[in-house]
Amino acid sequence: MRYHKIPDETVRRLPIYLRGLMVSAGQGLEHISSQSLADLVGVNAGQIRKDFSYFGDFGTPGVGYNIEKLAREIKKILRLDAVRQTALVGVGDLGSALLAYPGFRTFGLDIVAAFDIDPKKVGRIVYGIPIEDLSRIGTLRQRDISLAIVAVPRAAAQAIVEKLVAAGVCGILNFAPCKVRAPRRVKVITLDIAMELARLPYYMPAGGLSQKVSGGQGRGTIHSVA
Amino acid sequence: MRYHKIPDETVRRLPIYLRGLMVSAGQGLEHISSQSLADLVGVNAGQIRKDFSYFGDFGTPGVGYNIEKLAREIKKILRLDAVRQTALVGVGDLGSALLAYPGFRTFGLDIVAAFDIDPKKVGRIVYGIPIEDLSRIGTLRQRDISLAIVAVPRAAAQAIVEKLVAAGVCGILNFAPCKVRAPRRVKVITLDIAMELARLPYYMPAGGLSQKVSGGQGRGTIHSVA
DNA sequence: CCATGTGAAGGTATTCACAGCC
DNA sequence: GGCTGTGAATACCTTCACATGG
C-alpha cells in the first residue's frame, strides 16, 4: 500500500514531525496547528501543510490536526506501526553506545541481536544483549530480523553488508565511512558522522571565535538554524 | 573569501568527494576522472563535474583531476585547511564513543576538551582527554575552541547550546534529538541517529524479509543505493 | 475568525548532451 | 579517444496567496 506519491524530501521530514507530535501528545494536547508544530520542530508552517496534504485530510480548519490520529498515520506510512527487530554488527565504542541508546524505541525499533568478530567479546552480554559470533548472521532470516545497523571499520563494511543481504536483511544503517554496494531491493542509508562535522566550518564566520553578544543571555537575535 | 556561490547541496557533497580523493591519494594515484570518482563515492559523474565547475578549473580534459590539488582546494573551501580544535559536551556512551573515534582527524578536527555535569566523571581522563566540569565551558574562548559537539540528553541540550554560544563557539554538531535555537551567526547541525533509522522501513519491500537471491554472491543486480 | 488544503509561481538542483581541449 | 566544462532542458522542491470550511 504505497501512498500516491510522497516526495522524498517529505519522507525525510516525517520522522521530525512524528517526534514533535509525540512530544505534544506527552503534554496532554489533543490538537495542534501547523504553526505550533512549525515552532516546535523548526519547519515552515506552509511546508508542513503541504507535506500533510500528500496523504489525505487530517486537519480541521479552525482547529488544527488531531495529534493522535496524525501520529498514527505517519507511523503507518513510515511502516513504524509494528515493532521492528534490528540487528547490530560491530560492538565497539560506537556499537556499544547504540546498544545503550534508548532513542530507537521511540520509533518502534528494537535492537535484539548483536554480532562481533572479536572472540573476547563474543558471549559477553552488553546492555542486555548477548554478543554472537559473525558466523551466526545467517540465522537472522529465521529470527525474522530484517533491519541492521553496521558499526564496523571501513575495511570490513562491504563484506558485512553482503553477509546481511544474504541473510535476508533489506534495510541497513551504515556508520562506516564509505559507500557500500547492495542489491537495489536493499535500502542502505550511510551516516558518516565525521562528514557532518566537516561541513560545519564552511558556515562559520571567518574570524574563528564569535564576538561576545551584548545583552548577556543572548536575547534578541535568537534564530533557529538547521 | 567566499567562492562565488556554491549551492548548499554541493557543499554537502564536498566532504564525500574529499574522502574519496584521500582514499585515491592513499593508493598512490595522481589523477582521477570524474567517472572513477563517481564509482568510488556513488555520485553521478556529471554531477561531480558540475559541482567542481562552481569553483574553477581543476581538471585536464583527457586526463582527469589532479587529486592532490583538488583535495587541497576542497579543504580550503570547507575551511578544513587548518586543524580545528573541538570541544565535546556530554561524556556518556555516545560521547565516549566520539572521543574514541579516529575519523574526525581525517578532516582536521581534533577533540581537545570534554565536559560533563556528573561529578563522578569530572577529573577522569577518557581516551586521553580530561573531563572538566560544565562550569568551565566559559574558558573555551581563551582556549581558541570555536567548534563543539553536543551529546547530552534532550532536556539539557538547549541550555548547553546557550552556554557554548556565550563562550564564543560558532559551530555546533548536536546529537540531542530536538531542535535547538541559536543566534543566526552560529551554525547548528542536528544529527538525530534514531530518525535516520526511522525512515529506513519506508523504503523496504512490504513483505519484511527479502527473498534469497538466486546466483549466490548477488552478482547482477548490485547497485549503489543511498 | 482561524486554520486547513492547494493551485500557481518561483526557486533550486539534477540530468543531458555536446562543444572544446589534451 | 578520452575527459572536462557548461548551457539548456528537465525534474523537483518550496513559497505564496487565497479560496474553502469549521
Coordinates of C-alpha atoms (C1' of nucleotides) in Angstrom, one line a residue:
Chain A
M1 CA 0.0 0.0 0.0
R2 CA 2.1 2.9 -1.3
Y3 CA 0.6 6.3 -0.8
H4 CA 0.0 8.1 -4.1
K5 CA 3.5 9.6 -4.3
I6 CA 5.1 11.2 -1.4
P7 CA 8.2 13.3 -2.3
D8 CA 11.5 12.1 -0.8
E9 CA 12.0 15.3 1.0
T10 CA 8.7 14.9 2.7
V11 CA 9.5 11.4 3.7
R12 CA 12.7 12.7 5.3
R13 CA 10.7 15.2 7.3
L14 CA 8.0 12.8 8.5
P15 CA 10.1 11.5 11.4
I16 CA 10.7 15.1 12.5
Y17 CA 7.0 15.7 12.6
L18 CA 6.4 12.4 14.3
R19 CA 8.8 13.3 17.1
G20 CA 7.2 16.7 17.5
L21 CA 3.7 15.1 17.7
M22 CA 4.9 12.6 20.3
V23 CA 6.3 15.5 22.4
S24 CA 3.0 17.3 22.1
A25 CA 1.0 14.2 23.0
G26 CA 3.1 13.8 26.1
Q27 CA 1.9 17.2 27.2
G28 CA -1.7 16.1 27.0
L29 CA -2.6 18.2 24.0
E30 CA -5.2 16.9 21.6
H31 CA -4.9 19.1 18.6
I32 CA -2.0 21.1 17.1
S33 CA -1.9 23.7 14.4
S34 CA 0.6 23.7 11.6
Q35 CA 2.0 26.9 13.1
S36 CA 2.5 25.4 16.5
L37 CA 4.2 22.3 15.1
A38 CA 6.3 24.6 13.0
D39 CA 7.6 26.4 16.1
L40 CA 8.3 23.1 17.8
V41 CA 10.2 21.4 15.1
G42 CA 11.7 24.2 13.1
V43 CA 10.0 23.7 9.7
N44 CA 7.9 26.3 7.9
A45 CA 4.2 26.0 8.6
G46 CA 3.2 26.1 4.9
Q47 CA 5.6 23.4 4.2
I48 CA 4.1 21.2 6.9
R49 CA 0.6 21.7 5.5
K50 CA 1.8 20.8 2.0
D51 CA 3.6 17.8 3.3
F52 CA 0.5 16.5 5.1
S53 CA -1.6 17.2 2.0
Y54 CA 0.2 14.4 0.2
F55 CA -1.7 11.8 2.3
G56 CA -5.3 12.9 2.8
D57 CA -7.2 15.2 5.2
F58 CA -6.1 15.1 8.8
G59 CA -6.7 18.6 9.8
T60 CA -9.8 20.6 10.8
P61 CA -9.8 24.2 9.6
G62 CA -10.0 26.5 12.6
V63 CA -8.8 23.7 14.9
G64 CA -5.7 22.0 13.7
Y65 CA -4.6 18.4 13.4
N66 CA -5.6 15.6 15.7
I67 CA -2.3 14.7 17.2
E68 CA -3.0 11.0 17.9
K69 CA -4.6 10.3 14.5
L70 CA -1.9 12.1 12.6
A71 CA 0.9 10.4 14.5
R72 CA -0.7 7.0 13.8
E73 CA -1.0 7.8 10.1
I74 CA 2.6 8.9 9.9
K75 CA 3.8 5.7 11.6
K76 CA 1.7 3.7 9.2
I77 CA 3.3 5.5 6.2
L78 CA 6.8 5.0 7.5
R79 CA 5.9 1.4 8.4
L80 CA 6.7 2.0 12.0
D81 CA 3.3 0.7 13.2
A82 CA 4.8 -2.6 14.4
V83 CA 7.9 -3.1 16.4
R84 CA 10.8 -3.9 14.1
Q85 CA 13.6 -6.1 15.3
T86 CA 17.0 -4.9 14.5
A87 CA 20.5 -6.4 14.5
L88 CA 23.7 -4.6 15.3
V89 CA 27.0 -5.7 13.8
G90 CA 30.2 -4.4 15.4
V91 CA 30.1 -3.9 19.2
G92 CA 33.0 -1.4 19.5
D93 CA 32.7 2.0 21.1
L94 CA 30.0 3.2 18.8
G95 CA 28.2 -0.1 18.6
S96 CA 28.0 -0.2 22.4
A97 CA 26.7 3.3 22.6
L98 CA 24.0 2.4 20.1
L99 CA 23.0 -0.6 22.2
A100 CA 22.6 1.7 25.2
Y101 CA 20.7 4.4 23.2
P102 CA 17.1 4.4 24.2
G103 CA 16.0 6.6 21.3
F104 CA 15.4 3.8 18.8
R105 CA 12.5 2.5 20.9
T106 CA 10.7 5.8 20.3
F107 CA 10.3 4.8 16.7
G108 CA 9.5 1.1 17.4
L109 CA 12.9 -0.1 16.5
D110 CA 14.4 -2.7 18.9
I111 CA 17.9 -3.9 18.8
V112 CA 17.5 -7.6 19.7
A113 CA 20.8 -9.1 18.4
A114 CA 24.5 -8.1 18.3
F115 CA 27.4 -9.6 16.4
D116 CA 31.2 -9.1 16.6
I117 CA 34.2 -10.8 15.2
D118 CA 36.3 -10.5 18.4
P119 CA 36.3 -13.8 20.3
K120 CA 37.0 -11.9 23.5
K121 CA 33.6 -10.1 23.1
V122 CA 31.6 -13.0 21.8
G123 CA 29.5 -14.5 24.6
R124 CA 29.5 -11.3 26.7
I125 CA 26.3 -9.6 27.4
V126 CA 26.2 -5.9 26.7
Y127 CA 23.2 -3.8 27.8
G128 CA 21.1 -7.0 28.0
I129 CA 22.1 -8.3 24.5
P130 CA 24.4 -11.3 24.1
I131 CA 27.1 -10.8 21.6
E132 CA 27.2 -13.5 19.0
D133 CA 29.9 -14.5 16.5
L134 CA 29.7 -13.1 13.0
S135 CA 29.1 -16.6 11.7
R136 CA 25.7 -16.6 13.2
I137 CA 24.5 -13.7 11.0
G138 CA 22.9 -16.3 8.8
T139 CA 20.3 -17.0 11.5
L140 CA 18.8 -13.6 11.1
R141 CA 16.3 -14.9 8.4
Q142 CA 14.7 -17.4 10.7
R143 CA 14.7 -15.0 13.5
D144 CA 12.7 -12.6 11.4
I145 CA 15.2 -9.7 11.7
S146 CA 15.2 -7.7 8.5
L147 CA 16.9 -4.5 9.7
A148 CA 20.5 -4.0 10.6
I149 CA 23.0 -1.4 11.9
V150 CA 26.6 -1.7 10.7
A151 CA 29.2 -0.2 13.1
V152 CA 32.4 -1.9 11.9
P153 CA 35.6 -0.4 10.5
R154 CA 35.6 0.8 6.9
A155 CA 37.6 -2.2 5.6
A156 CA 35.0 -4.7 6.9
A157 CA 31.8 -2.9 6.0
Q158 CA 31.3 -4.2 2.4
A159 CA 31.7 -7.8 3.5
I160 CA 29.4 -7.4 6.4
V161 CA 26.7 -5.9 4.2
E162 CA 27.0 -8.8 1.8
K163 CA 26.5 -11.3 4.7
L164 CA 23.5 -9.3 5.9
V165 CA 21.9 -9.2 2.5
A166 CA 22.4 -12.9 2.1
A167 CA 20.7 -13.4 5.4
G168 CA 17.6 -11.6 4.1
V169 CA 18.1 -8.2 5.7
C170 CA 16.6 -5.5 3.5
G171 CA 17.3 -2.3 5.4
I172 CA 20.8 -1.2 6.6
L173 CA 22.0 1.8 8.5
N174 CA 25.7 2.0 7.8
F175 CA 28.0 4.0 10.1
A176 CA 31.2 3.0 8.3
P177 CA 32.7 6.0 6.4
C178 CA 32.4 4.6 2.9
K179 CA 29.9 3.7 0.2
V180 CA 28.7 0.1 0.3
R181 CA 27.1 -1.7 -2.6
A182 CA 23.9 -3.7 -2.2
P183 CA 21.2 -5.0 -4.5
R184 CA 18.6 -2.5 -5.4
R185 CA 15.9 -4.1 -3.3
V186 CA 18.0 -3.4 -0.2
K187 CA 17.9 0.1 1.1
V188 CA 21.1 1.4 2.6
I189 CA 21.5 4.7 4.5
T190 CA 25.1 5.7 5.2
L191 CA 25.6 8.0 8.1
D192 CA 29.1 9.4 8.2
I193 CA 29.4 11.3 11.5
A194 CA 32.7 13.0 10.8
M195 CA 31.5 14.2 7.4
E196 CA 28.6 16.1 9.1
L197 CA 31.1 17.8 11.3
A198 CA 33.3 18.5 8.4
R199 CA 30.9 20.9 6.7
L200 CA 30.3 22.9 9.8
P201 CA 33.4 25.2 9.4
Y202 CA 32.2 26.3 5.9
Y203 CA 29.2 28.0 7.5
M204 CA 31.1 29.6 10.3
P205 CA 32.2 33.2 10.3
A206 CA 35.8 33.6 9.1
G207 CA 37.3 35.1 12.3
G208 CA 37.1 31.9 14.3
L209 CA 35.6 32.8 17.6
S210 CA 32.4 34.8 17.5
Q211 CA 32.2 38.1 19.4
K212 CA 30.7 38.3 22.8
V213 CA 27.0 39.1 22.5
S214 CA 26.0 42.3 24.2
G215 CA 22.9 41.6 26.3
G216 CA 24.0 38.7 28.3
Q217 CA 21.8 35.7 27.8
G218 CA 21.7 36.2 24.0
R219 CA 18.2 37.6 23.7
G220 CA 17.2 39.2 20.6
T221 CA 18.8 37.6 17.6
I222 CA 18.0 34.1 18.5
H223 CA 17.1 32.1 15.4
S224 CA 16.5 28.6 14.6
V225 CA 19.3 27.3 12.3
A226 CA 19.3 24.0 10.6
Chain B
M1 CA 36.9 34.8 0.8
R2 CA 33.6 33.2 -0.2
Y3 CA 33.6 31.4 -3.5
H4 CA 31.1 32.9 -5.9
K5 CA 28.1 30.9 -4.8
I6 CA 28.3 27.3 -4.1
P7 CA 24.9 25.5 -3.9
D8 CA 24.2 24.0 -0.5
E9 CA 23.8 20.6 -2.0
T10 CA 27.2 20.9 -3.5
V11 CA 28.7 21.8 -0.1
R12 CA 27.1 18.8 1.4
R13 CA 28.8 16.6 -1.2
L14 CA 32.2 18.1 -0.9
P15 CA 33.2 16.1 2.1
I16 CA 32.2 12.9 0.2
Y17 CA 34.5 13.8 -2.6
L18 CA 37.2 14.8 -0.2
R19 CA 37.1 11.4 1.4
G20 CA 37.2 9.7 -2.0
L21 CA 40.2 11.8 -3.0
M22 CA 42.1 10.9 0.1
V23 CA 41.4 7.2 -0.4
S24 CA 42.7 7.5 -4.0
A25 CA 45.7 9.5 -2.9
G26 CA 46.5 6.8 -0.4
Q27 CA 46.7 4.4 -3.3
G28 CA 49.4 6.4 -4.9
L29 CA 47.2 7.7 -7.8
E30 CA 47.9 11.2 -9.1
H31 CA 44.9 11.9 -11.3
I32 CA 41.3 10.7 -11.2
S33 CA 38.5 11.1 -13.7
S34 CA 35.0 12.2 -12.7
Q35 CA 33.8 8.7 -13.7
S36 CA 36.3 6.9 -11.4
L37 CA 35.5 9.2 -8.6
A38 CA 31.8 8.6 -9.3
D39 CA 32.3 4.8 -9.0
L40 CA 34.2 5.3 -5.8
V41 CA 31.8 7.6 -3.9
G42 CA 28.5 6.8 -5.5
V43 CA 27.6 10.1 -7.1
N44 CA 26.8 10.6 -10.7
A45 CA 29.8 11.7 -12.8
G46 CA 28.1 14.6 -14.5
Q47 CA 27.0 15.8 -11.1
I48 CA 30.6 15.7 -9.9
R49 CA 31.8 17.8 -12.8
K50 CA 29.1 20.3 -12.3
D51 CA 29.9 20.5 -8.6
F52 CA 33.6 21.2 -9.4
S53 CA 32.7 23.7 -12.0
Y54 CA 31.4 26.0 -9.3
F55 CA 35.0 26.7 -8.2
G56 CA 37.3 27.0 -11.1
D57 CA 39.2 24.7 -13.4
F58 CA 40.9 21.8 -11.7
G59 CA 40.6 19.1 -14.4
T60 CA 42.5 18.4 -17.5
P61 CA 40.5 17.1 -20.4
G62 CA 41.6 13.6 -21.4
V63 CA 43.4 13.2 -18.1
G64 CA 41.1 14.0 -15.1
Y65 CA 41.6 15.9 -11.9
N66 CA 44.9 16.3 -10.0
I67 CA 44.0 14.6 -6.8
E68 CA 46.3 16.5 -4.5
K69 CA 45.4 19.9 -5.9
L70 CA 41.7 19.2 -5.9
A71 CA 41.8 17.9 -2.3
R72 CA 43.7 20.9 -1.1
E73 CA 41.2 23.2 -2.8
I74 CA 38.1 21.4 -1.3
K75 CA 39.8 21.6 2.1
K76 CA 40.3 25.3 1.6
I77 CA 36.6 25.9 0.6
L78 CA 35.4 23.9 3.6
R79 CA 37.9 25.7 5.8
L80 CA 39.5 22.4 6.8
D81 CA 42.9 23.6 5.8
A82 CA 44.0 24.2 9.4
V83 CA 43.4 21.8 12.4
R84 CA 40.3 22.9 14.3
Q85 CA 40.1 22.3 17.9
T86 CA 36.7 20.9 19.0
A87 CA 35.0 20.5 22.4
L88 CA 32.7 17.7 23.4
V89 CA 29.9 18.2 25.9
G90 CA 28.4 15.1 27.5
V91 CA 30.7 12.1 28.1
G92 CA 28.0 9.4 28.2
D93 CA 28.0 6.3 26.0
L94 CA 27.8 8.3 22.8
G95 CA 30.2 11.0 23.9
S96 CA 32.8 8.4 24.9
A97 CA 32.5 6.7 21.5
L98 CA 33.0 10.0 19.8
L99 CA 36.1 10.6 21.9
A100 CA 37.5 7.3 20.7
Y101 CA 36.5 7.8 17.1
P102 CA 39.6 8.5 14.9
G103 CA 37.6 9.6 11.9
F104 CA 37.4 13.3 12.9
R105 CA 41.2 13.6 12.5
T106 CA 40.8 12.8 8.8
F107 CA 39.1 16.1 8.4
G108 CA 41.5 18.1 10.6
L109 CA 39.0 18.1 13.5
D110 CA 40.5 17.4 16.9
I111 CA 38.6 16.9 20.1
V112 CA 40.7 18.6 22.7
A113 CA 38.3 19.2 25.6
A114 CA 35.4 17.3 27.2
F115 CA 32.8 18.4 29.7
D116 CA 30.3 16.6 31.8
I117 CA 27.9 17.5 34.7
D118 CA 28.5 14.3 36.6
P119 CA 31.0 14.8 39.5
K120 CA 31.9 11.2 39.3
K121 CA 33.2 11.7 35.8
V122 CA 34.8 15.1 36.2
G123 CA 38.6 14.7 36.6
R124 CA 38.7 11.3 34.9
I125 CA 40.7 11.0 31.7
V126 CA 38.9 9.4 28.8
Y127 CA 40.9 8.4 25.7
G128 CA 43.5 11.0 26.7
I129 CA 41.1 13.8 27.4
P130 CA 40.5 15.0 30.9
I131 CA 36.8 15.6 31.7
E132 CA 36.1 19.0 33.0
D133 CA 33.1 20.4 34.9
L134 CA 30.4 22.2 32.8
S135 CA 31.2 25.4 34.6
R136 CA 34.5 25.6 32.7
I137 CA 32.8 25.9 29.3
G138 CA 33.4 29.6 29.7
T139 CA 37.1 29.0 29.2
L140 CA 36.6 27.9 25.6
R141 CA 37.0 31.4 24.3
Q142 CA 40.5 31.9 25.6
R143 CA 41.5 28.4 24.6
D144 CA 40.6 29.2 21.0
I145 CA 38.0 26.5 20.6
S146 CA 35.2 27.5 18.3
L147 CA 33.6 24.2 17.4
A148 CA 31.6 21.9 19.7
I149 CA 29.8 18.6 19.8
V150 CA 26.7 18.2 22.0
A151 CA 26.0 14.7 23.2
V152 CA 23.7 15.3 26.2
P153 CA 20.1 14.3 26.9
R154 CA 17.4 16.2 25.1
A155 CA 16.3 18.1 28.2
A156 CA 19.8 19.6 28.7
A157 CA 20.6 20.4 25.0
Q158 CA 19.2 23.9 24.8
A159 CA 20.9 25.1 27.9
I160 CA 24.2 23.7 26.8
V161 CA 24.0 25.3 23.5
E162 CA 23.4 28.7 25.1
K163 CA 26.4 28.2 27.3
L164 CA 28.5 27.3 24.3
V165 CA 27.3 30.3 22.3
A166 CA 28.1 32.6 25.2
A167 CA 31.6 31.1 25.2
G168 CA 32.2 32.1 21.6
V169 CA 31.5 28.8 19.9
C170 CA 30.1 29.3 16.4
G171 CA 29.7 25.8 15.1
I172 CA 27.8 23.0 16.8
L173 CA 27.1 19.4 16.0
N174 CA 24.0 18.4 18.0
F175 CA 23.2 14.8 18.7
A176 CA 20.3 15.5 21.0
P177 CA 17.0 14.6 19.4
C178 CA 15.5 18.0 19.3
K179 CA 15.6 21.4 17.6
V180 CA 17.9 23.9 19.4
R181 CA 17.8 27.6 19.0
A182 CA 20.9 29.6 18.4
P183 CA 21.8 33.1 17.0
R184 CA 21.9 33.2 13.3
R185 CA 25.7 33.6 13.3
V186 CA 26.1 30.2 14.9
K187 CA 25.6 27.2 12.6
V188 CA 24.0 24.2 14.2
I189 CA 23.7 20.8 12.6
T190 CA 21.5 18.4 14.3
L191 CA 22.1 14.7 13.7
D192 CA 19.3 12.6 15.1
I193 CA 20.5 9.0 14.7
A194 CA 17.2 7.3 15.5
M195 CA 15.5 9.4 12.9
E196 CA 17.7 8.2 10.2
L197 CA 16.9 4.7 11.1
A198 CA 13.2 5.5 11.2
R199 CA 12.9 6.3 7.6
L200 CA 14.5 3.0 6.5
P201 CA 11.4 0.8 6.7
Y202 CA 9.6 3.1 4.3
Y203 CA 11.9 2.1 1.6
M204 CA 11.9 -1.6 2.3
P205 CA 9.8 -4.1 0.4
A206 CA 6.5 -4.8 2.1
G207 CA 7.0 -8.5 2.8
G208 CA 9.5 -8.0 5.5
L209 CA 12.4 -10.3 4.7
S210 CA 13.8 -10.3 1.2
Q211 CA 13.9 -13.4 -0.8
K212 CA 17.0 -15.4 -1.3
V213 CA 18.9 -14.2 -4.3
S214 CA 19.4 -16.9 -6.9
G215 CA 23.0 -16.7 -8.1
G216 CA 24.8 -16.9 -4.8
Q217 CA 27.0 -13.9 -4.3
G218 CA 24.5 -11.4 -5.5
R219 CA 26.1 -10.6 -8.9
G220 CA 23.9 -8.9 -11.4
T221 CA 21.6 -6.5 -9.7
I222 CA 24.2 -4.9 -7.5
H223 CA 23.5 -1.2 -7.3
S224 CA 24.7 1.6 -5.2
V225 CA 21.9 2.9 -3.0
A226 CA 21.9 5.9 -0.8
Chain C
dC1 C1' -12.3 34.5 12.7
dC2 C1' -8.9 30.9 12.4
dA3 C1' -6.6 27.3 10.2
dT4 C1' -6.5 24.0 6.5
dG5 C1' -5.7 22.5 1.7
dT6 C1' -4.0 23.6 -2.8
dG7 C1' -3.2 25.6 -7.3
dA8 C1' 0.1 28.6 -9.3
dA9 C1' 4.6 30.8 -9.2
dG10 C1' 9.2 30.9 -8.2
dG11 C1' 13.5 28.9 -7.0
dT12 C1' 16.9 25.2 -6.8
dA13 C1' 19.0 21.0 -8.1
dT14 C1' 19.9 17.3 -11.4
dT15 C1' 20.3 15.4 -15.9
dC16 C1' 21.6 15.7 -20.7
dA17 C1' 24.3 16.3 -24.5
dC18 C1' 27.8 18.2 -26.8
dA19 C1' 31.5 21.7 -27.9
dG20 C1' 36.2 22.2 -26.7
dC21 C1' 40.6 20.7 -25.2
dC22 C1' 44.6 17.5 -24.2
Chain D
dG1 C1' 39.9 8.8 -28.0
dG2 C1' 39.0 10.3 -23.6
dC3 C1' 37.5 13.6 -20.5
dT4 C1' 36.3 18.2 -18.9
dG5 C1' 33.3 22.2 -18.5
dT6 C1' 28.8 24.1 -19.3
dG7 C1' 24.5 25.9 -21.3
dA8 C1' 19.8 24.1 -22.0
dA9 C1' 16.2 21.2 -20.6
dT10 C1' 14.1 18.9 -17.1
dA11 C1' 12.6 17.5 -12.7
dC12 C1' 12.0 18.6 -8.1
dC13 C1' 11.0 21.3 -4.0
dT14 C1' 9.4 25.4 -1.6
dT15 C1' 6.9 29.5 -1.1
dC16 C1' 2.9 32.2 -1.7
dA17 C1' -1.7 33.6 -1.5
dC18 C1' -6.2 32.6 -1.2
dA19 C1' -10.5 30.1 -1.6
dT20 C1' -12.8 26.9 1.4
dG21 C1' -14.6 25.1 5.6
dG22 C1' -15.4 24.6 10.8

